Coordinates of C-alpha atoms and ligand atoms in Angstrom, one line a residue:
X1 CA 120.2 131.2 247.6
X2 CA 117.1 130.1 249.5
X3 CA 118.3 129.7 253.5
X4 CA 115.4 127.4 254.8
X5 CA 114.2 124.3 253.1
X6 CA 110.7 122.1 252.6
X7 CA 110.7 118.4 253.3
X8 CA 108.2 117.1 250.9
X9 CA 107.5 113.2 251.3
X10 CA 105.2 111.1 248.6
X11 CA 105.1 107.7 248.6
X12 CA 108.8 106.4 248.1
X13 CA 109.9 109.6 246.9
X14 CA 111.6 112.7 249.4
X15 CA 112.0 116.2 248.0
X16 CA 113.7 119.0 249.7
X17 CA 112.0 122.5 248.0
X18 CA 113.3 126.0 248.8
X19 CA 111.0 128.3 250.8
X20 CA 111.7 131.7 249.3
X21 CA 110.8 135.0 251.5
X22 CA 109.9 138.3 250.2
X23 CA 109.8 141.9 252.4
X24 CA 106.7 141.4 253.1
X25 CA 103.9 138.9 253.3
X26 CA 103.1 135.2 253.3
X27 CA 107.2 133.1 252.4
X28 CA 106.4 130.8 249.4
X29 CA 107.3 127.3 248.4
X30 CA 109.2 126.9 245.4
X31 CA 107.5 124.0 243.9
X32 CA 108.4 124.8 240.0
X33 CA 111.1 121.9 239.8
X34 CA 108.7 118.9 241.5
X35 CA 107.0 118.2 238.0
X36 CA 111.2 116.0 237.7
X37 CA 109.3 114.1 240.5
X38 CA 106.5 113.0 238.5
X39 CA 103.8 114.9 240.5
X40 CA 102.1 118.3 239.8
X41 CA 100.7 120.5 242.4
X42 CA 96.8 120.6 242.5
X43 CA 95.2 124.5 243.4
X44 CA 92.0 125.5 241.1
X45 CA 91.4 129.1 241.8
X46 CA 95.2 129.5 243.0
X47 CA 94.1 129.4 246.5
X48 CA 97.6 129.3 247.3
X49 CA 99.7 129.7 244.6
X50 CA 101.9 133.0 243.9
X51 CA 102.2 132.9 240.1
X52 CA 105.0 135.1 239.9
X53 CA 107.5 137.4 242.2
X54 CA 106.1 141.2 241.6
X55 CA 107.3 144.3 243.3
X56 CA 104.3 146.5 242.7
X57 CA 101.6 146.1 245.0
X58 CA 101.2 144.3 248.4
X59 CA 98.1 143.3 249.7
X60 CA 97.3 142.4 253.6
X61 CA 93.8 140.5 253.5
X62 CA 93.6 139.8 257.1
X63 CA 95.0 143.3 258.2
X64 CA 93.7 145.3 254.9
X65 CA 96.3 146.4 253.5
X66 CA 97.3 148.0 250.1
X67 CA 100.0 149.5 249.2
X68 CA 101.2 150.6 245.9
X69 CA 104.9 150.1 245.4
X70 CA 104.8 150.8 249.4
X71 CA 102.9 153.9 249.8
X72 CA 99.6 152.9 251.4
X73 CA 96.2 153.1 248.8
X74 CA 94.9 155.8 252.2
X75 CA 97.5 158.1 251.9
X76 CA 97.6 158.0 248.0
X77 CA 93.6 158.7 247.4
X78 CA 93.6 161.8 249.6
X79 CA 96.7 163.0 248.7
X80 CA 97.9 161.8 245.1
X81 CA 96.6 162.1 241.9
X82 CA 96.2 159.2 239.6
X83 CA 98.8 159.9 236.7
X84 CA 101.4 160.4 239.8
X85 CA 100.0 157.2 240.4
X86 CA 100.2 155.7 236.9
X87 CA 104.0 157.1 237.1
X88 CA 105.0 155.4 240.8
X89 CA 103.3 152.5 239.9
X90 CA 105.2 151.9 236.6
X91 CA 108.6 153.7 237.6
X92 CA 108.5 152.4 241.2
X93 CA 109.1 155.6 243.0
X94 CA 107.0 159.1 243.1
X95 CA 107.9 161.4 240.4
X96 CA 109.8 164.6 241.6
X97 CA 108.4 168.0 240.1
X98 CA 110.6 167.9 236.5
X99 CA 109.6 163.7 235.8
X100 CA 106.0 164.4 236.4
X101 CA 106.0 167.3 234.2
X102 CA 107.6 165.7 231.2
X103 CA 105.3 162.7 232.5
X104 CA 102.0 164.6 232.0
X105 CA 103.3 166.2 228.7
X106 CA 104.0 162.7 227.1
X107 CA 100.5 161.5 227.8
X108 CA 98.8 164.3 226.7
X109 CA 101.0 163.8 222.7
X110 CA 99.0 160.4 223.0
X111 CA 95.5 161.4 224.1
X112 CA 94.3 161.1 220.3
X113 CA 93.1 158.1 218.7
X114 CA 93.6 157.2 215.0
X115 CA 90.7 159.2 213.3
X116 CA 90.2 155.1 211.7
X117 CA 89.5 154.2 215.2
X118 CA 86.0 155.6 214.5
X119 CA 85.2 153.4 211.6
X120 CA 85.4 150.0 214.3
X121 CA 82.2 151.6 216.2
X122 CA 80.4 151.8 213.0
X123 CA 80.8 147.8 213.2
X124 CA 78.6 147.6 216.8
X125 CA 75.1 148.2 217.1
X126 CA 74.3 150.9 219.4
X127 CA 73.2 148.9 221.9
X128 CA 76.3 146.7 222.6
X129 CA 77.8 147.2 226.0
X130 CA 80.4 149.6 226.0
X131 CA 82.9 146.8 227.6
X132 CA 82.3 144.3 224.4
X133 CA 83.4 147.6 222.3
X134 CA 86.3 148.2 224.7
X135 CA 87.3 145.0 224.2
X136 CA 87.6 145.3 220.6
X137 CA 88.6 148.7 220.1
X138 CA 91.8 148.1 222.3
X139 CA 92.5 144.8 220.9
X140 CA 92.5 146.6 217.4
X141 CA 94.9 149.3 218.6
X142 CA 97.8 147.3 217.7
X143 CA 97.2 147.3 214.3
X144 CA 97.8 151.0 214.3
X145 CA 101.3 150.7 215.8
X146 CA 102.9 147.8 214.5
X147 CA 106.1 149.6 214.0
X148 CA 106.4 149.8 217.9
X149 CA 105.3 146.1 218.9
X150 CA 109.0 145.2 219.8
X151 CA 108.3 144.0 223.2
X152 CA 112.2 142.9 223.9
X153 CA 112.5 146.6 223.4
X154 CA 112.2 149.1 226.7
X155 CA 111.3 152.2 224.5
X156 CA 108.7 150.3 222.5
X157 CA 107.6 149.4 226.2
X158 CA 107.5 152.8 227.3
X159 CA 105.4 154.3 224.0
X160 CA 103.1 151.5 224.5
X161 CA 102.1 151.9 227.9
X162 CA 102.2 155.9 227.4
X163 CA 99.4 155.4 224.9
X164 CA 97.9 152.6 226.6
X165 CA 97.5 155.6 229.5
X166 CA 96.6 158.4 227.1
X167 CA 93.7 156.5 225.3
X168 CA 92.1 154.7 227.8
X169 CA 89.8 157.4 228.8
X170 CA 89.6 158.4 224.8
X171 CA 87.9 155.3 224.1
X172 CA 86.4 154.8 226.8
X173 CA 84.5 158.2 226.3
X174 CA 83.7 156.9 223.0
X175 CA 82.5 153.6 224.0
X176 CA 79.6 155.8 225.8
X177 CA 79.3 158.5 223.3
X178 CA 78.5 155.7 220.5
X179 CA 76.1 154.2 222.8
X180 CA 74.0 157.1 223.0
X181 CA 74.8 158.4 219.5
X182 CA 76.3 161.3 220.3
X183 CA 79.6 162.8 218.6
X184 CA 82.8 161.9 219.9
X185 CA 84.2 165.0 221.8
X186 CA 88.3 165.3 221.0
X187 CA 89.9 165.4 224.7
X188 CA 91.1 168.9 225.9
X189 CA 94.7 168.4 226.8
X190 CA 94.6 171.9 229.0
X191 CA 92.7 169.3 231.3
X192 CA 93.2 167.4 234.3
X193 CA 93.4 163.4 233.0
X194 CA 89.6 163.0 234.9
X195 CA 88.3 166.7 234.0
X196 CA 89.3 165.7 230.6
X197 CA 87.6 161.9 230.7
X198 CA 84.2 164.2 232.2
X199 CA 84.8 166.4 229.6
X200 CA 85.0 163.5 226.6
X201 CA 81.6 161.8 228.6
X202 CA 79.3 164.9 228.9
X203 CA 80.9 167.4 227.3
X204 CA 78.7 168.6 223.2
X205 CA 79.6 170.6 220.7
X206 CA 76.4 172.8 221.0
X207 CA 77.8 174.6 224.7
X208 CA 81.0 174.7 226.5
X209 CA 81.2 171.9 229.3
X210 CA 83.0 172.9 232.6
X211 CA 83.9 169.9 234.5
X212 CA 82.5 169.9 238.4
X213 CA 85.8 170.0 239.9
X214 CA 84.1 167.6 243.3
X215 CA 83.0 165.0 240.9
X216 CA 86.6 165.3 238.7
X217 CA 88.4 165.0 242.1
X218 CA 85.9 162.1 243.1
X219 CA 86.5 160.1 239.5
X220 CA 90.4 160.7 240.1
X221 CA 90.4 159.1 243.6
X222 CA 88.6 156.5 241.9
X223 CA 91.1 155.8 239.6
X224 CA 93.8 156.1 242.0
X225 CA 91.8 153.1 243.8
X226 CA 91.2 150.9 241.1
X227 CA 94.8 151.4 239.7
X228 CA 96.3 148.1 240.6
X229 CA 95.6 145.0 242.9
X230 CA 98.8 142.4 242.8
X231 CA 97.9 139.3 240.9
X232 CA 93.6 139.7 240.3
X233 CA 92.5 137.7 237.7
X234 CA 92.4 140.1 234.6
X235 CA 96.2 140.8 236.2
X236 CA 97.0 137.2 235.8
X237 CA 95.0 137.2 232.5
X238 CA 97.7 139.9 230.6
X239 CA 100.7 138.3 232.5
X240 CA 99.6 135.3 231.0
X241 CA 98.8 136.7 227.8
X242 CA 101.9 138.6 227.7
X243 CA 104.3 135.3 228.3
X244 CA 103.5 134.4 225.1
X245 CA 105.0 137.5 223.9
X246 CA 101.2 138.8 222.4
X247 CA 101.9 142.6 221.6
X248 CA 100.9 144.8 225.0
X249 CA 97.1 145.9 223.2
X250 CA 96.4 142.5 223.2
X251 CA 97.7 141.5 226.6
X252 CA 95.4 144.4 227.4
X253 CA 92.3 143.6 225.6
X254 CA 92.3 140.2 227.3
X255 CA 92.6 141.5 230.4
X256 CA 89.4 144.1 229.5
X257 CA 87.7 140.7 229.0
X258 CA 88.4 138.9 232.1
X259 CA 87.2 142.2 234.2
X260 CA 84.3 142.3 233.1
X261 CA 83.1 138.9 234.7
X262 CA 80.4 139.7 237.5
X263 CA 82.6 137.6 240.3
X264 CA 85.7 140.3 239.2
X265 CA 85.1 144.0 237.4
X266 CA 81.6 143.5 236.3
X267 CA 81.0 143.4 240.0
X268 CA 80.3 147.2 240.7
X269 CA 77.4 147.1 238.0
X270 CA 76.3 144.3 239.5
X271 CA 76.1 145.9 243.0
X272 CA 74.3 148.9 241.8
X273 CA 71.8 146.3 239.8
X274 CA 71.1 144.2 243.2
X275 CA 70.4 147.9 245.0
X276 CA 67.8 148.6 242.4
X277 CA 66.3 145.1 242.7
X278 CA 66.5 145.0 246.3
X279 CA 64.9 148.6 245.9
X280 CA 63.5 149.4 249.6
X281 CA 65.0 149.0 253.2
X282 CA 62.3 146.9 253.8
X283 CA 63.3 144.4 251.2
X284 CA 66.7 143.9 253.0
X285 CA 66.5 141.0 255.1
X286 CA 64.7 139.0 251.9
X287 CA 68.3 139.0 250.2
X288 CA 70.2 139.0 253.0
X289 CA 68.6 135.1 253.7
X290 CA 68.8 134.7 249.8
X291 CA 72.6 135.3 250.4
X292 CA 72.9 133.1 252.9
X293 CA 70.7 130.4 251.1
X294 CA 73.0 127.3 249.9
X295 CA 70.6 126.2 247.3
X296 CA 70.4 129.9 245.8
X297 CA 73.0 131.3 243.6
X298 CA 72.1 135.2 244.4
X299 CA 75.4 136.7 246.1
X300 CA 75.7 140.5 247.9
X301 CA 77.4 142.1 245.1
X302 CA 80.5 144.5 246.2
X303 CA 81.0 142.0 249.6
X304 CA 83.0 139.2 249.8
X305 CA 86.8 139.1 248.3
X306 CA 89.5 135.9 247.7
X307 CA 92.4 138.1 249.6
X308 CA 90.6 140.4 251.7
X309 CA 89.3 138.9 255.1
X310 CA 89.0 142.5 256.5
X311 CA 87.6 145.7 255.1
X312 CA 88.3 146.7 251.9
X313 CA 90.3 149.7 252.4
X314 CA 89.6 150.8 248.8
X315 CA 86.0 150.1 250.0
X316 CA 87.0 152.9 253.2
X317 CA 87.9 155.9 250.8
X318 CA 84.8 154.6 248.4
X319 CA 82.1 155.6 251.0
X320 CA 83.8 158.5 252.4
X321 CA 84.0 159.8 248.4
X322 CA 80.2 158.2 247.6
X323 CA 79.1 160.6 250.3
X324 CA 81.1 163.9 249.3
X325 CA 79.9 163.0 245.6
X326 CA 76.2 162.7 246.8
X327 CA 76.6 166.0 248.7
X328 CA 77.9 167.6 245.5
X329 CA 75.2 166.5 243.9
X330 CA 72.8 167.5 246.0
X331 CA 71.4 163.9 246.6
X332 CA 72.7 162.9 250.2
X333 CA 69.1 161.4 250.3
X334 CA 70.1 159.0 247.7
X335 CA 67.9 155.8 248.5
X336 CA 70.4 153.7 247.5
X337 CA 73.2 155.1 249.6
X338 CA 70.7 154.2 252.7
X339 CA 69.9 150.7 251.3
X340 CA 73.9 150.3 250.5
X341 CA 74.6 151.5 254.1
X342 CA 71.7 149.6 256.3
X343 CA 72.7 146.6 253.8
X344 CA 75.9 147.2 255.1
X345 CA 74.7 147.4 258.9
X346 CA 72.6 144.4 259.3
X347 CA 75.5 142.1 256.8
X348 CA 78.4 143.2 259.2
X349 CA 76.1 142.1 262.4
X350 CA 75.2 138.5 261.0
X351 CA 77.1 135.5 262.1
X352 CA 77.0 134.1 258.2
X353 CA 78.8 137.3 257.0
X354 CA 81.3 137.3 260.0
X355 CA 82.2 133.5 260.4
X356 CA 83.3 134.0 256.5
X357 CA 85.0 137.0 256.9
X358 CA 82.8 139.1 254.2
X359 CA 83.1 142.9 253.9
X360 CA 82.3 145.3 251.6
X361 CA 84.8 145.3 248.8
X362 CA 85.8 148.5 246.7
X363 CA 82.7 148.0 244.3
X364 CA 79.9 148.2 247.2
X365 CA 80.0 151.9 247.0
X366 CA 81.7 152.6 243.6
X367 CA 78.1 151.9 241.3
X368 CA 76.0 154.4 244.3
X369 CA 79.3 156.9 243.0
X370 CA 79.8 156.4 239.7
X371 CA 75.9 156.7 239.4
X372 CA 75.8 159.9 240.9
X373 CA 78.8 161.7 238.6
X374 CA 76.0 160.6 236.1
X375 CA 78.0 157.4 234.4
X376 CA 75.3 154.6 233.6
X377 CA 76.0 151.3 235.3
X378 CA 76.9 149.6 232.0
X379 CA 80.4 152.2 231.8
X380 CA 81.0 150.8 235.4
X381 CA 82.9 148.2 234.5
X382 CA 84.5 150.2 231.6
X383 CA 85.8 153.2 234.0
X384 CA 87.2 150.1 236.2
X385 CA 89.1 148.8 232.9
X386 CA 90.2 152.8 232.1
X387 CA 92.1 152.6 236.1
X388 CA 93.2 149.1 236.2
X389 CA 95.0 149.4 232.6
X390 CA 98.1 151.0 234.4
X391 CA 97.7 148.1 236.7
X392 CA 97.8 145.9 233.9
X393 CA 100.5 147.5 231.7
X394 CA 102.9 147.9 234.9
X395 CA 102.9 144.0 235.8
X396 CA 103.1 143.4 232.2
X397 CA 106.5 145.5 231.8
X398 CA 108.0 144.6 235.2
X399 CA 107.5 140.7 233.8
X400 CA 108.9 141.6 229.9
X401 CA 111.8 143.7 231.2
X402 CA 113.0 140.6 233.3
X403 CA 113.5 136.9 232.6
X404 CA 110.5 135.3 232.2
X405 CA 108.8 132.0 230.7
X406 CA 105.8 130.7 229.2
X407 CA 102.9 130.1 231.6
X408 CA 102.0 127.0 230.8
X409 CA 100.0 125.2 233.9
X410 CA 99.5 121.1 233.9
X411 CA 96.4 119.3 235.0
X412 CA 94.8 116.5 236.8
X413 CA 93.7 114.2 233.7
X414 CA 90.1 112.5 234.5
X415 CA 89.1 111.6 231.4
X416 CA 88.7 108.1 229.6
X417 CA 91.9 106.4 228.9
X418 CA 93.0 105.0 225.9
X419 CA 90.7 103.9 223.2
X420 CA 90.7 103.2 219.5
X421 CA 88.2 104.6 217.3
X422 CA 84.5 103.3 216.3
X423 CA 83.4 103.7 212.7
X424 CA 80.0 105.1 212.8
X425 CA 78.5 102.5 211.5
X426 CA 78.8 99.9 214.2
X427 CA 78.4 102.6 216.4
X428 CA 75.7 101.3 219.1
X429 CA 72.8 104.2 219.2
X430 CA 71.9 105.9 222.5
X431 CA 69.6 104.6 224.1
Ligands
SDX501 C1 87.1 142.5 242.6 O1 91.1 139.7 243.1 C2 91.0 141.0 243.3 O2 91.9 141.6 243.8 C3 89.8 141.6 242.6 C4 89.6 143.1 242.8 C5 90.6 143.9 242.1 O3 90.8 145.0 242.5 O4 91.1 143.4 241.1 O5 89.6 143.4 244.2 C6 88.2 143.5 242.3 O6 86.9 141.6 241.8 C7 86.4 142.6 243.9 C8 85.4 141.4 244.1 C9 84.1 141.8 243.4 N1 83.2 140.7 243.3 C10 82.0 140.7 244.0 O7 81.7 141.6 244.8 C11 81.1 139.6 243.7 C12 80.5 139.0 245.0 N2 81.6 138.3 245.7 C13 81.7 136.9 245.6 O8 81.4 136.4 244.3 C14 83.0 136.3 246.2 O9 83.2 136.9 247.4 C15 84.3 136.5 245.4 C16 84.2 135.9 244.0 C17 84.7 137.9 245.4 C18 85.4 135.7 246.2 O10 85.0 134.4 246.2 P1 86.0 133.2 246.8 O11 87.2 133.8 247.4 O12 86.1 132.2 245.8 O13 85.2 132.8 248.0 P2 84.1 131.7 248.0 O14 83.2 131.9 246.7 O15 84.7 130.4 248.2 O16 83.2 132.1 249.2 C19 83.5 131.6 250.5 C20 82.2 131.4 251.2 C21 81.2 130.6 250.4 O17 80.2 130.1 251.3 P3 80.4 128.5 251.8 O18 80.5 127.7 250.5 O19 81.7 128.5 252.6 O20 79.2 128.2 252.6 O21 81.5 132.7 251.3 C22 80.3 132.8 250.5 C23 80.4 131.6 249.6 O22 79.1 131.2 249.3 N3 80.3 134.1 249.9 C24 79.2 134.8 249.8 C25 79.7 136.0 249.1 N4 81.0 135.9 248.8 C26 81.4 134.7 249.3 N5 78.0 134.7 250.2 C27 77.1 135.7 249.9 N6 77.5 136.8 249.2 C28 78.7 137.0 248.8 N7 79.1 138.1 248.2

């Protein structure tokens, strides 16, 4: 029972609304029974609306924060690995030695995709981008394993996100492989989950592969960091998807698809993109006014966030792992590590940058990263959907395995009112 109430006045009309409080974080208003008042609540963008009550992930903008069912995202990159990850953040607490055994072992039965699977690639041309394949090839997944669609129940849940886990980095592998027409490689389940993605990526029949164990450690982190992030908009997109009760593969594919907008997911490729363009230190302050230009659209990909108002502290761990990956490489010269980091410099000194609170975000160093394991920048946004699915499949679960309705917003109509219809022929022309 809420304790502390909301006078709302309108007009003629007085509502008293509950004002709910969580453990942590901003209380909320609980405006879901003012529609009996006649009036909707107006927020495009949700600027301030908490669709939903989560226990998952809490984020701190102004302080930047994250934490992962309370463990902060710090202590988790440098000291977890990401299926520990997958199983706190679907379980809710860290797995002792005997669950994340029996954890790792039912991932690895699922690894495998349908040998059918292949025949979908066949349907794309070559050079499709690997996230308009992912898209499809997940969405397709449930017509494999329509005999386990039962989302009411918890052990159809539980297969589903287990192979949701499992063939994430399968396809993904294969989203690349097709697109340089190379064969699929089958994972290796004697693996680590990232030795085995590197392995699937690079790895030929014609020698054995060996995974660098810097750059598998690197790719896990990055997992781990990408793993979840409260109520984003691909987030929003499956818990949407999922109250209509769509099977979990297609919650999933739709949430692949609103990732991979540039504003969102699509925003580490398009980082790495503006490095290129921008191209030269010297070049720097030409964007940097283009950023700050009103009348010009161009934006400093990877800065800039809706929560965060503070660093990134994904974006933290990102640079310190960009650097150790660029050592490992042997490319600590990397000119687009010293564009990323003077870009940095010059955007976190200038008034524009500070009065709106823009940092970088955890894709300003992720494209420099992911470049230098050797992933092209159109798998960027792939990788991304490969760490965020646990994200995804987590909030979906935690909102089918308790009450829950259709999400069903209202609007604020602006369109013509009523009007009966012409017949064409004394229809006046244009003019
Ligand atoms: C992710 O939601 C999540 O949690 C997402 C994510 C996750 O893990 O799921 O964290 C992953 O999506 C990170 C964000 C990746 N996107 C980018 O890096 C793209 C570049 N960033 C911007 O497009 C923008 O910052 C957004 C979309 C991220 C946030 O936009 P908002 O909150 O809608 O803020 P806004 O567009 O209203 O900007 C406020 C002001 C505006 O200027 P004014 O109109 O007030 O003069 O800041 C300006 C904007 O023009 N601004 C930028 C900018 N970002 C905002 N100006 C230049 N460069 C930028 N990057």
């Amino acid at each position: 029972m809420a304790e502390q109430k909301a006078k709302l006045s309108i007009k003629n009309t007085n509502v008293e609304l509950d004002i709910l409080s969580g453990t942590l974080g901003p209380e909320v208003v609980d405006v879901s029974s003012l529609f009996k008042t006649g009036y909707f609540t107006y927020d495009p963008g949700f600027m301030s609306t908490a669709s939903c009550e989560s226990k998952i992930t809490y984020i701190d903008g102004d302080e930047g924060i994250l934490l992962y069912r309370g463990y902060p995202i710090d202590q988790l990159a440098r000291s977890s690995s990401f299926v520990e990850v997958c199983y706190l953040l679907l379980h809710g607490e860290l797995p002792n030695k005997i669950e994340f055994k029996e954890f790792c072992n039912a991932i690895n039965r699922h690894t495998m995709v349908h040998e059918q699977i292949r025949n979908f690639f066949n349907g794309f041309r070559r050079d499709a981008h690997p996230m308009a394949v992912m898209v499809g090839v997940v969405g397709a997944l449930s017509a494999f394993y329509h005999d386990k669609l039962n989302i009411k129940d918890p052990e159809h849940r539980a297969i589903s996100a287990l192979r949701l886990i499992a063939k994430m980095p399968t396809i993904a592998a294969m989203c690349y492989k097709y697109s340089v027409g190379q064969p699929f490689m089958p994972p290796k389940n004697k693996m680590t989950y990232a030795e085995n993605f590197l392995y699937m990526m690079f790895g030929t029949p014609c020698e054995d592969y060996i995974p660098n164990p810097v750059l598998a450690r690197a790719l896990d982190r990055i997992f781990i960091l990408h793993a979840d992030h409260e109520q984003n908009a691909s987030t929003s997109t499956v818990r949407l998807a999922g109250s209509t009760g769509a099977n979990p593969f297609a919650c999933i594919s739709a949430g692949i698809a609103a990732l991979w907008g540039p504003a969102h997911g699509g925003a580490n490729e398009a980082a790495l993109n503006m490095l290129h363009e921008i191209g030269d230190i010297s070049q720097i302050p030409k964007y940097i006014a283009r950023a700050k230009d009103p009348n010009d659209n161009f934006r400093l990909m990877g800065f800039g966030h809706r929560v965060y108002k503070n660093y990134d502290p994904r974006a933290k761990v990102m640079r310190e792992t960009c650097y150790e990956v660029l050592e490992a490489v042997g490319a600590h010269h990397d000119p687009f590590f010293k564009i990323a980091m003077e870009l940095e410099r010059i955007a976190l000194e200038d008034p524009y940058f500070i009065d709106r609170k823009l940092y970088p975000n955890v894709d300003f160093y992720s494209g420099i990263t992911l470049s230098a394991i050797g992933i092209p920048p159109n798998m960027f946004t792939v990788i991304f959907a490969l760490a965020r699915t646990i994200g995804w499949i987590a909030h979906w679960n935690e909102m089918i395995s308790s009450p829950y309705r259709l999400s069903r917003p209202r609007q604020l109509y602006t369109g013509p009112t009523e009007r009966n219809y012409v017949p064409m022929k004394t229809r006046e022309p244009v003019s």
